[in-house]
XYZ file of C-alpha atoms in Angstrom:
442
model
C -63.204 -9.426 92.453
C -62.411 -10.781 95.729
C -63.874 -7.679 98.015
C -67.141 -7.863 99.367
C -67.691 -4.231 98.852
C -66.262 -3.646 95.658
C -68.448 -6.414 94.496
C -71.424 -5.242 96.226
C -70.899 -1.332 94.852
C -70.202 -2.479 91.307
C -73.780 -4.920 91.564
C -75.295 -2.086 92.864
C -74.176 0.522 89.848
C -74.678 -1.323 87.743
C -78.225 -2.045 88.570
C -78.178 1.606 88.598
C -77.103 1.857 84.962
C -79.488 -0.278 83.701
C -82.441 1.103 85.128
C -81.417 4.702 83.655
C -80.924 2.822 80.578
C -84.010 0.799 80.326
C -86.166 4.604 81.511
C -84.380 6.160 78.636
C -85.183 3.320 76.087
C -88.713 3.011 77.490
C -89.480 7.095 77.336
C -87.692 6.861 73.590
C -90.320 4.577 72.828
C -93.509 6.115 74.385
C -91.928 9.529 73.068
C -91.888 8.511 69.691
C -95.491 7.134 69.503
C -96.769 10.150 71.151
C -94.769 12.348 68.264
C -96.127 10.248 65.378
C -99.935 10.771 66.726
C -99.317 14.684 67.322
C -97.214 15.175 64.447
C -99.477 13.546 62.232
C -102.299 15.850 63.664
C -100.812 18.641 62.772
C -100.370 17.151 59.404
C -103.827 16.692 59.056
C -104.727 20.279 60.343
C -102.404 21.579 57.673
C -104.311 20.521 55.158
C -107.366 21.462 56.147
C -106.176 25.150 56.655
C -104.587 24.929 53.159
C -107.786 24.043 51.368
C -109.282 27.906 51.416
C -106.329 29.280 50.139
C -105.474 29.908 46.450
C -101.463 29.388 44.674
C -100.283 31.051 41.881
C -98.773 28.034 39.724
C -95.213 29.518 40.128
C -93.345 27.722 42.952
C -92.956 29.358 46.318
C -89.198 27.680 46.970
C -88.460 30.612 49.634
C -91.690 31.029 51.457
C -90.605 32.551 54.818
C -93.193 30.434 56.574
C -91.700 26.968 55.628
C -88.105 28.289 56.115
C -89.352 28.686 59.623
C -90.519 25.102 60.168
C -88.288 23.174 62.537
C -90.171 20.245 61.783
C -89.356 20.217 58.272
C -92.911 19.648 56.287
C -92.964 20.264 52.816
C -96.641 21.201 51.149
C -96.891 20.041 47.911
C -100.527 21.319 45.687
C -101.212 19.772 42.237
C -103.757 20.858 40.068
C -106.903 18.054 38.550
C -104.380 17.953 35.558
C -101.294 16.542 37.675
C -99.113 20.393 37.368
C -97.918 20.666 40.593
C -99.002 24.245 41.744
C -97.252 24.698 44.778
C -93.814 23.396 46.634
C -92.766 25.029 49.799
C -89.193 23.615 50.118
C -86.729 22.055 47.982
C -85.559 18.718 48.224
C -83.683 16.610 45.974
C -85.988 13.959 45.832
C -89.825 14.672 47.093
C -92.406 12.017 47.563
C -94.809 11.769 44.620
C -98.724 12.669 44.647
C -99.962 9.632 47.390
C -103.145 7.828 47.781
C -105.610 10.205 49.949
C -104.975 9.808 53.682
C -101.714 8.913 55.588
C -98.801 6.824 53.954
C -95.388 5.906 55.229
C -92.291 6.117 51.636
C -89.372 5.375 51.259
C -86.825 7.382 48.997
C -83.226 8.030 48.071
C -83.065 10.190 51.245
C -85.170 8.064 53.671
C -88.904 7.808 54.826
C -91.228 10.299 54.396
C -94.619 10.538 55.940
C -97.670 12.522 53.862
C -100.968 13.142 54.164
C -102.807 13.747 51.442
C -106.158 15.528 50.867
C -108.406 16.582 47.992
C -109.903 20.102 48.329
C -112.255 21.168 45.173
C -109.925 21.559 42.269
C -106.535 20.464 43.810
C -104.614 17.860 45.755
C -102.852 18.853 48.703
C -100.363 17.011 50.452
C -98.222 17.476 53.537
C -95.058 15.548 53.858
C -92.332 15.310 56.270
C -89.384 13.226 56.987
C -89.048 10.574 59.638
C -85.938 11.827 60.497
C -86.890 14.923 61.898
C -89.827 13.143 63.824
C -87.108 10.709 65.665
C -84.985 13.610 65.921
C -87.708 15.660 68.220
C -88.295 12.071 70.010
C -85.040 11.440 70.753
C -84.852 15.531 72.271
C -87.805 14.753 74.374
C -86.657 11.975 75.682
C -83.138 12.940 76.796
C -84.491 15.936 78.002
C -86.891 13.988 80.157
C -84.272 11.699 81.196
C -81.269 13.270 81.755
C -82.379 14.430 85.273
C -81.522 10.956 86.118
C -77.980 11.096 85.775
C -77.102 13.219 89.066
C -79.832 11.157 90.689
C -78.434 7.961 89.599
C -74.545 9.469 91.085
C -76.147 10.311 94.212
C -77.436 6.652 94.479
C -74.205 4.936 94.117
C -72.859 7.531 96.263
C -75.542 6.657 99.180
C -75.141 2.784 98.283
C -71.055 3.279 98.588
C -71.746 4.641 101.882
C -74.585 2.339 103.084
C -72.618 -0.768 102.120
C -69.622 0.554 103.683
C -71.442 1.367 107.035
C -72.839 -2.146 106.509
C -69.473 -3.937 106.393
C -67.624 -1.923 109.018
C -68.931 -4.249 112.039
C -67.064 -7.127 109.301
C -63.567 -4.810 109.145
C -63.524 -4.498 113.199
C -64.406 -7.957 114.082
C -61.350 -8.809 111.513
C -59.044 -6.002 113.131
C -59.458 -7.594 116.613
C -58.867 -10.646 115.423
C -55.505 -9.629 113.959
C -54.342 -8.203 116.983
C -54.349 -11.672 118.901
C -52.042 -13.845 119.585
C -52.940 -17.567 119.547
C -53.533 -17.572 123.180
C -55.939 -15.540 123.159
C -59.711 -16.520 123.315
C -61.956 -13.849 124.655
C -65.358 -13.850 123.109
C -65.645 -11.212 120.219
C -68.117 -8.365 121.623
C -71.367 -8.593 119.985
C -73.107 -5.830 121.054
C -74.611 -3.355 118.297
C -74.216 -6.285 115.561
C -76.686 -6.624 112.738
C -78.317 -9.970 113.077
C -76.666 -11.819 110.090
C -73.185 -10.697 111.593
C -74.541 -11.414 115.181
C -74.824 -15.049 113.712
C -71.196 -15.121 112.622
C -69.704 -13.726 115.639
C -72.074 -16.348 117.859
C -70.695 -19.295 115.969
C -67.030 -17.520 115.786
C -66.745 -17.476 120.068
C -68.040 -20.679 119.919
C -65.294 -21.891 117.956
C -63.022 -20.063 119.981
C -64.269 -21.721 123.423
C -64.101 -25.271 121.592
C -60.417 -24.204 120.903
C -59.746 -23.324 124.036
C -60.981 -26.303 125.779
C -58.979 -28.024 123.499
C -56.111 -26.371 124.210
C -56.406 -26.382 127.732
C -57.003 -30.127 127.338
C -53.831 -30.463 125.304
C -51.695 -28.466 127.743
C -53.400 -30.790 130.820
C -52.312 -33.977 128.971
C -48.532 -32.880 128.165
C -47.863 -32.224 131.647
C -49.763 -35.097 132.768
C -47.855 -37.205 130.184
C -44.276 -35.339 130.993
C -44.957 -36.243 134.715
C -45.980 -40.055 134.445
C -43.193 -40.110 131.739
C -41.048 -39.096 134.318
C -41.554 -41.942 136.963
C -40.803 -45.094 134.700
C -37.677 -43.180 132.849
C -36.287 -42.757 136.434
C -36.887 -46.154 137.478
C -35.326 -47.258 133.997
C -31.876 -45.020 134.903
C -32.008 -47.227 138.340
C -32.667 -50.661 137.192
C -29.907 -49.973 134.840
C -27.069 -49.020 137.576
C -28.212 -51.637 139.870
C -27.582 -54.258 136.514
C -24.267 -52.346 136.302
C -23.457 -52.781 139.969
C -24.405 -56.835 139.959
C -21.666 -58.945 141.324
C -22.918 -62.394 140.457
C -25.199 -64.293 137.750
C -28.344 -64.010 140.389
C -28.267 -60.646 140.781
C -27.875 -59.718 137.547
C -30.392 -61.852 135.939
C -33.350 -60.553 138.727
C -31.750 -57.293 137.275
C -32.776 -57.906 133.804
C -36.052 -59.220 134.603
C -36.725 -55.463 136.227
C -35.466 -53.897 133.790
C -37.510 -55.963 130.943
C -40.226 -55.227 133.374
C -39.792 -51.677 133.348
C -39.331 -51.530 129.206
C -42.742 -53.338 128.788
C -44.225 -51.168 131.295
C -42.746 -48.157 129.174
C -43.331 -48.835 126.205
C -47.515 -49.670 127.288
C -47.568 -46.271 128.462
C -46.266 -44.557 125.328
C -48.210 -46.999 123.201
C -51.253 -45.796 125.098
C -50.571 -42.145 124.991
C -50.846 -42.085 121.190
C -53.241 -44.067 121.211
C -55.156 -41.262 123.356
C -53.549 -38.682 121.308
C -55.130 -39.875 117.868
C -58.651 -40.208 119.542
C -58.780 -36.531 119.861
C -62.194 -35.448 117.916
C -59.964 -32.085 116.943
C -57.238 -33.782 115.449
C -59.188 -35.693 112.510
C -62.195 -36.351 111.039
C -64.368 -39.605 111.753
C -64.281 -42.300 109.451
C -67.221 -42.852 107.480
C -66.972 -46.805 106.668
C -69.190 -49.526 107.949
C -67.990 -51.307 110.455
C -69.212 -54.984 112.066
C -68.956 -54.431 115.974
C -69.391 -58.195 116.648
C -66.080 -58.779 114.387
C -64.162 -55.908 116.252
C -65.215 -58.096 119.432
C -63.694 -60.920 118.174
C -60.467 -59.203 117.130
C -59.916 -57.814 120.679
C -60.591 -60.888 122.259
C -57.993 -62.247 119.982
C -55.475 -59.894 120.933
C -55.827 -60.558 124.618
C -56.678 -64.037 124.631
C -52.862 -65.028 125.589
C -53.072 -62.801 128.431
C -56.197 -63.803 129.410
C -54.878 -67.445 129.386
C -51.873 -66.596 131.401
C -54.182 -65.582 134.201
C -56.439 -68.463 133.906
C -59.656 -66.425 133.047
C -62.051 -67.500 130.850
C -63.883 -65.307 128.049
C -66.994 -65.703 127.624
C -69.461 -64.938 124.736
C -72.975 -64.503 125.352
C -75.528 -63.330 122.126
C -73.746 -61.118 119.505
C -76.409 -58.966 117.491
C -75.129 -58.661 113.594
C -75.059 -55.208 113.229
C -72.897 -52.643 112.074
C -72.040 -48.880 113.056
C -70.496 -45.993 110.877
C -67.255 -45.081 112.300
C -63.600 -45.979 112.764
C -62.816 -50.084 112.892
C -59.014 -49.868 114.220
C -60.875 -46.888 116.960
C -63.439 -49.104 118.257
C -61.100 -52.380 118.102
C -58.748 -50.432 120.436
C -61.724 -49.469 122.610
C -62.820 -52.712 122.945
C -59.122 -54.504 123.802
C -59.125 -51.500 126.247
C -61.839 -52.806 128.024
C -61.415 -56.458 127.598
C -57.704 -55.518 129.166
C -59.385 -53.914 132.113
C -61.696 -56.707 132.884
C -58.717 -59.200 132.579
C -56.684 -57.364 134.132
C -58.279 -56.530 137.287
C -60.047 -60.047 137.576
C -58.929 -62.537 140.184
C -57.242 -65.304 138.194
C -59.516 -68.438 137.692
C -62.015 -65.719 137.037
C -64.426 -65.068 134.175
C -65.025 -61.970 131.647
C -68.732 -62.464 129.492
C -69.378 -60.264 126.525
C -72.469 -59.365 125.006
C -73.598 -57.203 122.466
C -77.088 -56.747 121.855
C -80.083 -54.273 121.151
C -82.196 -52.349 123.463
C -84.485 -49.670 123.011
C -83.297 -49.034 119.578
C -80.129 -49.069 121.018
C -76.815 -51.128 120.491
C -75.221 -52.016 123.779
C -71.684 -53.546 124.040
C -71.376 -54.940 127.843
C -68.261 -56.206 129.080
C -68.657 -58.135 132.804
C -65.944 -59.468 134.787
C -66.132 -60.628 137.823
C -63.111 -58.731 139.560
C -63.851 -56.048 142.795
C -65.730 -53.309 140.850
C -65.524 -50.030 141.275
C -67.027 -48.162 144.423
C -69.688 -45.339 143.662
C -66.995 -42.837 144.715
C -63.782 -43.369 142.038
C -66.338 -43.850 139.251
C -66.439 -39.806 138.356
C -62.722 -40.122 137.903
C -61.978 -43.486 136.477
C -62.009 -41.380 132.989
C -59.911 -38.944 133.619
C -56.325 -39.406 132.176
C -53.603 -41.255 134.553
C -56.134 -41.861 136.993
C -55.953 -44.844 139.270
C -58.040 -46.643 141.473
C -56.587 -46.383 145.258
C -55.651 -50.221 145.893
C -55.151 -51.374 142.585
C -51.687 -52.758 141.382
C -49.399 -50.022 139.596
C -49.115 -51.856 136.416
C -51.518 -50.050 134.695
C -51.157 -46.468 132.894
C -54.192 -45.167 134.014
C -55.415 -44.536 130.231
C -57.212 -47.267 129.221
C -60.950 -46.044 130.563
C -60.010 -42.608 129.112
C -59.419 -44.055 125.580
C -62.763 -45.617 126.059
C -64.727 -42.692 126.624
C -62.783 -40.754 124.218
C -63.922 -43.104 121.313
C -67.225 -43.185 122.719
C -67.499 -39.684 122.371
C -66.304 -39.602 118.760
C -69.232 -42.244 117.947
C -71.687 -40.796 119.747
C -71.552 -43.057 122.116
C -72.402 -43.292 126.420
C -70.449 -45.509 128.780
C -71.854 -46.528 131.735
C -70.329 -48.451 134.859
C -72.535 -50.398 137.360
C -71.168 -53.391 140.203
C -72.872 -56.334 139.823
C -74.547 -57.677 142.413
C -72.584 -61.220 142.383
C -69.402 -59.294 141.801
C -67.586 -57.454 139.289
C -67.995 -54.697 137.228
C -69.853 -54.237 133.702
C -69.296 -51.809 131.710
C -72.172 -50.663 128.998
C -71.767 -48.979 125.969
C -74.667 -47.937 123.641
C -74.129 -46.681 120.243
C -77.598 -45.157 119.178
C -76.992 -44.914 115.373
C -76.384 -48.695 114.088
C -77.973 -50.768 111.233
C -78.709 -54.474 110.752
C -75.972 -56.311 108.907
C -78.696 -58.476 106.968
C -79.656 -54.890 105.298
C -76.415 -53.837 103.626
C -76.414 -54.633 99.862
């Protein structure tokens, strides 16, 4: 049963049901022990009233009185001698003369009850079937129950419509969300909402400003991407007619060196747009392995330790705290070449780029110095932002690798922070706040 309602109605009946049920069982019950005590009263009272009387010893099979008795008792008198005196109904099979007082048979044609009670010269006795006593139970108790049964309709009736009333705020909220288009994002209204539904429609606009943000994001970096894309393509269509149009082995060699030039420079900025693309904390879930920062270090360093030769700058290690991080290795490998790539990059050559990863404050800071011209106070809000450039620096870059940076930051948790050095460069400072010691895995 996969409606909320349906399920909550039936629940509800049936709750219903078995509470009429369990009255009528539970009144049977009291019902019955309240006939047994009255009925075996008036047993008892019988029996008195019979004693003054006197029988002929023929049998008095028709007596009008006893044909008259709903509850079927049947007075039996013997005389000292055992001759029974008196019978007041017939029956196929009777209960024999019984022990003085109350006793519970069992014949051919079920239980009786008797009572039986010694007056003078005689024994009388007063018997009845057990049938006919659960039979008046069973009357009283359906007759004090049945009321129940209209009550019990009007119930489900009043929990169909309370339920119904309940759910409706559910069946709108899901109507105006049918009637959009995937465009649209306006907050659901949540005026008039029970609490529990207030709750869902909080956490629902929430969503729906997350996805927005995202898509505006998304939208922002495909016509960032389309426009940068656009510049390198174009200079790609001219390198190539001004190879086409070289008239000598000079020319056309400095020719393919621009256009090589170009291609690298191409495919750097594609390589670092999906790189970007995949960091997106929408598109995918965070990994959950352990991961040694101090060995992602020394991959990235690694990776750009040919460059960093080429330029003549020298990497430099200072301490390297063993400890590890939950999260994404090939993520924070990329995050760290990113930055090592900066500092290389933008460092005069002969220069120097120190790396140190340590803890403070219950902290685990990765800080990356060069000694290159910084970053002025002013560019710094921006240096994250996709395709952004410093004014002055060389157009080599893509403008994407500080944005990757903060981007995986931000899926770990993470702050990045930029300060100039007071000899010279920049540092950059990452701090990862949930970490654990190396020495303490198993």
């Amino acid at each position: 049963m996969r409606s909320l309602r349906m399920r909550l109605i039936f629940l509800l009946g049936a709750a219903i049901i078995a509470a009429a049920v369990l009255q009528f069982f539970t009144a049977m019950q009291a019902t019955t022990r309240e006939a047994d005590k009255l009925f075996d009263f008036h047993m008892r009272q019988m029996a008195l009233a019979l004693q003054g009387r006197s029988f002929t010893h023929a049998k008095l099979n028709n007596a009008t009185d006893a044909e008259g008795n709903n509850f079927e008792f049947v007075i039996q008198i013997w005389a000292d001698n055992g001759a029974e005196v008196y019978q007041s109904r017939v029956h196929s099979v009777l209960p024999a003369q019984a022990a003085l007082g109350y006793s519970t048979v069992t014949l051919a044609n079920g239980d009786w009850r008797t009572y039986t009670e010694r007056s003078q010269n005689r024994v009388i006795q007063i018997a009845q079937k057990m049938q006919a006593r659960e039979n008046r139970a069973l009357l009283i108790a359906w007759r004090s129950v049945w009321p129940i049964i209209p009550v019990s309709l009007l119930l489900f009736g009043v929990a169909w419509w309370v339920i119904t009333s309940a759910l409706s705020p559910l069946n709108r909220i899901g109507r105006e969300l049918a009637t959009r288009n995937m465009n649209s994002h306006t907050p659901i209204a949540e005026d008039h909402l029970p609490e529990e539904v207030a709750r869902l429609v909080a956490e629902l606009n929430s969503l729906l400003s997350r996805m927005e943000q995202a898509l505006l994001s998304q939208q922002r970096f495909v016509a960032d991407a389309a426009h940068e894309l656009r510049s390198p393509v174009t200079a790609l269509k001219l390198q190539i007619q001004t190879l086409a149009r070289a008239k000598d082995e000079k020319t056309h060699d400095e020719a393919v060196v621009r256009l090589q030039g170009g291609i690298d420079r191409s495919s750097r900025l594609i390589e670092q747009l999906l790189v970007l693309a995949r960091q997106d904390p929408l598109s995918q879930t965070l990994e959950s392995d352990a991961v040694s920062l101090p060995a992602c270090v020394e991959l990235a360093v690694e990776d750009m330790q040919v460059f960093a030769l080429s330029r003549q700058i020298q990497i430099e290690y200072g301490s390297l705290a063993e400890a590890d991080i939950v999260g994404d290795e090939e993520a924070l490998r990329i995050m760290v070449r990113n930055l090592v790539d900066n500092a290389v990059r933008y460092t005069p050559e002969q220069g120097s780029v120190k790396i140190d990863l340590a803890i403070h404050n219950a902290m685990l800071v990765l800080s990356i110095q060069d000694s290159g011209p910084g970053i002025s106070q002013a560019n710094r809000p921006r240096v994250f932002d996709r395709f952004y450039r410093v004014p002055g620096t060389r157009p080599s870059g893509t403008g994407l690798g500080l944005a990757i940076v903060k981007a995986v930051a931000d899926r770990h948790q993470a702050t990045v922070q930029l300060r100039n050095v007071p000899a010279g460069g920049l540092e950059v400072n990452i701090s990862f706040p949930k970490f654990f010691s190396s020495a303490a895995l198993p």
